[in-house]
């Protein structure tokens, strides 16, 4: 179990990663935030949106993020929104551990994604995800509150932000409530494309 725990998100220039209301997901602002990823060839192939698409560094980063991930952890809010929007063949193709208070049997989808529902906290969900991932990495898929909970608990090794040239003005901020007294960052990589700037940081205890 040598893999890292990481998260990878798109963020607006003013620090938001999602609209406040789940009903606004797939709305105009969110589509603008994510517009860099929709044309990418790997993304289109993974969601079975058709052949073709852009290739280049953005596409490579999407593919590398997918390939390094052996299991994912997400919160109930993200799962509830995704359950309505994901295609039948959900785009993870790995085990996904959902942190929730709801008791529910595993939900297996075509293509290798199985959602497991964990009722006893993020540490137990992360332990199960590490075991499922083997020597690959565990991705904290979201949403913002789940990412922040792992970050403040010292459970994140690395994260990447695709900084998108849009402004939200309101919504869910990535670092709203971060315990800055416990979290130190070390720059790992910065790459710009014609669409976004990719920033990667290692997380260290302060």
C-alpha positions as CSV (number, residue, x, y, z in Angstrom):
1,X,0.0,0.0,0.0
2,X,2.5,2.5,-1.2
3,X,0.2,4.9,-3.1
4,X,-0.5,8.5,-2.3
5,X,-3.7,10.2,-1.2
6,X,-4.5,13.1,-3.5
7,X,-7.3,15.3,-4.8
8,X,-7.6,17.0,-8.2
9,X,-10.1,19.7,-8.9
10,X,-11.0,22.6,-11.2
11,X,-11.1,26.0,-9.4
12,X,-12.2,29.4,-10.4
13,X,-9.8,32.4,-10.1
14,X,-11.7,33.5,-7.0
15,X,-11.4,30.1,-5.3
16,X,-14.6,28.3,-5.9
17,X,-15.0,24.6,-7.1
18,X,-18.7,24.3,-7.3
19,X,-22.0,26.2,-7.1
20,X,-23.7,26.4,-3.7
21,X,-26.7,24.4,-4.8
22,X,-26.5,20.8,-6.2
23,X,-29.3,21.8,-8.6
24,X,-26.9,24.3,-10.2
25,X,-24.4,21.5,-11.1
26,X,-24.3,21.3,-14.9
27,X,-25.5,24.9,-15.0
28,X,-23.7,27.7,-16.9
29,X,-21.1,28.6,-14.2
30,X,-20.1,25.0,-13.6
31,X,-19.9,24.3,-17.3
32,X,-17.6,27.3,-17.8
33,X,-15.4,26.1,-14.9
34,X,-15.1,22.7,-16.4
35,X,-15.0,23.8,-20.1
36,X,-11.2,22.9,-20.4
37,X,-11.9,19.2,-19.8
38,X,-14.9,18.5,-22.1
39,X,-13.0,18.6,-25.4
40,X,-10.2,16.3,-24.2
41,X,-9.9,13.0,-26.0
42,X,-9.5,10.8,-23.0
43,X,-12.4,12.4,-21.2
44,X,-14.6,11.9,-24.2
45,X,-13.6,8.3,-24.5
46,X,-14.0,7.6,-20.8
47,X,-17.5,8.9,-20.8
48,X,-18.3,7.4,-24.2
49,X,-19.1,10.8,-25.7
50,X,-17.8,9.8,-29.1
51,X,-14.6,9.6,-30.9
52,X,-12.1,12.4,-31.5
53,X,-11.2,15.2,-29.2
54,X,-8.2,17.3,-28.3
55,X,-4.8,15.9,-27.5
56,X,-2.0,17.7,-25.7
57,X,-0.9,18.4,-22.1
58,X,-4.5,18.9,-20.8
59,X,-5.5,15.5,-22.2
60,X,-2.3,13.9,-20.8
61,X,-3.1,15.2,-17.3
62,X,-6.7,13.9,-17.5
63,X,-5.4,10.5,-18.5
64,X,-2.6,10.5,-15.9
65,X,-5.0,11.4,-13.1
66,X,-7.3,8.5,-14.1
67,X,-4.5,6.0,-14.5
68,X,-2.9,6.7,-11.1
69,X,-6.2,6.3,-9.3
70,X,-6.9,2.8,-7.8
71,X,-9.9,3.9,-5.7
72,X,-11.8,7.0,-4.8
73,X,-13.4,8.5,-1.7
74,X,-16.4,10.9,-2.0
75,X,-19.0,12.5,0.2
76,X,-22.7,11.8,0.1
77,X,-23.5,15.2,-1.4
78,X,-21.3,14.5,-4.4
79,X,-22.6,10.9,-4.7
80,X,-26.3,12.2,-4.7
81,X,-25.5,14.7,-7.4
82,X,-23.5,12.2,-9.5
83,X,-26.1,9.4,-9.1
84,X,-28.5,11.6,-11.2
85,X,-25.9,12.7,-13.7
86,X,-23.4,9.9,-14.3
87,X,-24.1,7.5,-17.2
88,X,-24.9,3.9,-16.4
89,X,-21.2,3.1,-16.8
90,X,-20.0,5.5,-14.2
91,X,-16.6,7.1,-15.1
92,X,-14.5,5.8,-12.2
93,X,-13.9,2.2,-13.2
94,X,-12.6,1.4,-9.7
95,X,-14.1,1.0,-6.2
96,X,-15.5,4.2,-4.8
97,X,-16.0,4.6,-1.0
98,X,-18.9,6.9,-0.2
99,X,-18.7,8.6,3.3
100,X,-22.3,8.7,4.6
101,X,-24.6,8.0,7.5
102,X,-26.9,6.0,5.3
103,X,-26.7,2.2,5.4
104,X,-26.8,0.8,1.9
105,X,-25.6,-2.3,0.1
106,X,-22.8,-1.9,-2.4
107,X,-24.0,-0.5,-5.8
108,X,-22.2,-2.2,-8.7
109,X,-22.2,-0.4,-12.1
110,X,-21.1,-1.7,-15.5
111,X,-17.5,-1.0,-16.4
112,X,-15.8,-1.8,-13.0
113,X,-17.2,0.9,-10.7
114,X,-18.7,-0.3,-7.4
115,X,-19.8,2.2,-4.8
116,X,-19.3,1.1,-1.2
117,X,-21.1,3.0,1.6
118,X,-19.1,3.7,4.7
119,X,-20.9,4.7,7.9
120,X,-18.0,5.1,10.4
121,X,-16.0,8.1,9.2
122,X,-13.3,9.2,6.7
123,X,-10.5,7.2,8.3
124,X,-12.3,3.9,7.8
125,X,-13.3,4.9,4.3
126,X,-9.7,5.8,3.5
127,X,-8.4,2.5,4.9
128,X,-10.8,0.6,2.7
129,X,-9.8,2.7,-0.3
130,X,-6.1,2.2,0.3
131,X,-6.6,-1.6,0.5
132,X,-8.7,-1.5,-2.7
133,X,-6.1,0.7,-4.5
134,X,-3.1,-1.5,-3.7
135,X,0.0,0.2,-5.0
136,X,-2.0,2.9,-6.9
137,X,-3.2,6.2,-5.5
138,X,-6.4,7.1,-3.7
139,X,-8.3,10.1,-5.0
140,X,-10.5,12.2,-2.7
141,X,-13.0,12.9,-5.4
142,X,-15.1,15.5,-3.5
143,X,-17.1,17.4,-2.8
144,X,-15.4,20.4,-1.1
145,X,-16.4,19.5,2.5
146,X,-15.0,15.9,2.1
147,X,-11.7,17.2,0.6
148,X,-11.4,19.8,3.4
149,X,-12.0,17.1,6.1
150,X,-9.2,14.9,4.8
151,X,-6.9,17.9,4.4
152,X,-7.5,19.2,7.9
153,X,-7.0,15.6,9.3
154,X,-3.5,15.4,7.7
155,X,-4.6,12.6,5.3
156,X,-3.7,14.3,2.0
157,X,-0.3,13.8,0.5
158,X,-0.7,15.9,-2.7
159,X,-3.2,17.9,-4.7
160,X,-3.7,19.5,-8.1
161,X,-5.8,22.4,-9.1
162,X,-6.8,23.3,-12.7
163,X,-7.1,27.0,-12.3
164,X,-9.8,28.1,-14.7
165,X,-10.1,31.6,-16.1
166,X,-13.6,32.2,-14.7
167,X,-15.1,34.0,-11.7
168,X,-17.9,32.6,-9.6
169,X,-18.5,35.3,-7.0
170,X,-20.2,32.7,-4.7
171,X,-20.5,29.0,-4.2
172,X,-18.3,26.4,-2.5
173,X,-14.7,27.6,-1.8
174,X,-12.1,24.9,-1.8
175,X,-10.2,26.2,1.2
176,X,-13.1,27.7,3.2
177,X,-12.4,26.4,6.7
178,X,-8.9,25.0,6.2
179,X,-6.8,24.7,9.3
180,X,-3.9,26.8,8.0
181,X,-2.0,26.2,11.3
182,X,-1.6,22.5,10.4
183,X,-1.1,22.5,6.6
184,X,2.0,23.5,4.8
185,X,2.4,23.3,1.0
186,X,5.4,22.6,-1.2
187,X,5.2,23.5,-4.9
188,X,5.7,20.5,-7.1
189,X,4.7,21.6,-10.6
190,X,3.1,24.4,-12.5
191,X,2.0,24.0,-16.2
192,X,-0.1,26.3,-18.3
193,X,-2.1,25.4,-21.4
194,X,-4.3,27.6,-23.6
195,X,-7.3,26.8,-21.3
196,X,-6.1,26.5,-17.7
197,X,-3.1,26.5,-15.4
198,X,-2.3,23.3,-13.6
199,X,-0.8,23.7,-10.1
200,X,0.4,20.7,-8.1
201,X,1.5,20.9,-4.4
202,X,2.8,18.4,-1.9
203,X,1.1,18.7,1.6
204,X,3.3,18.7,4.7
205,X,2.4,19.1,8.4
206,X,3.2,22.6,9.6
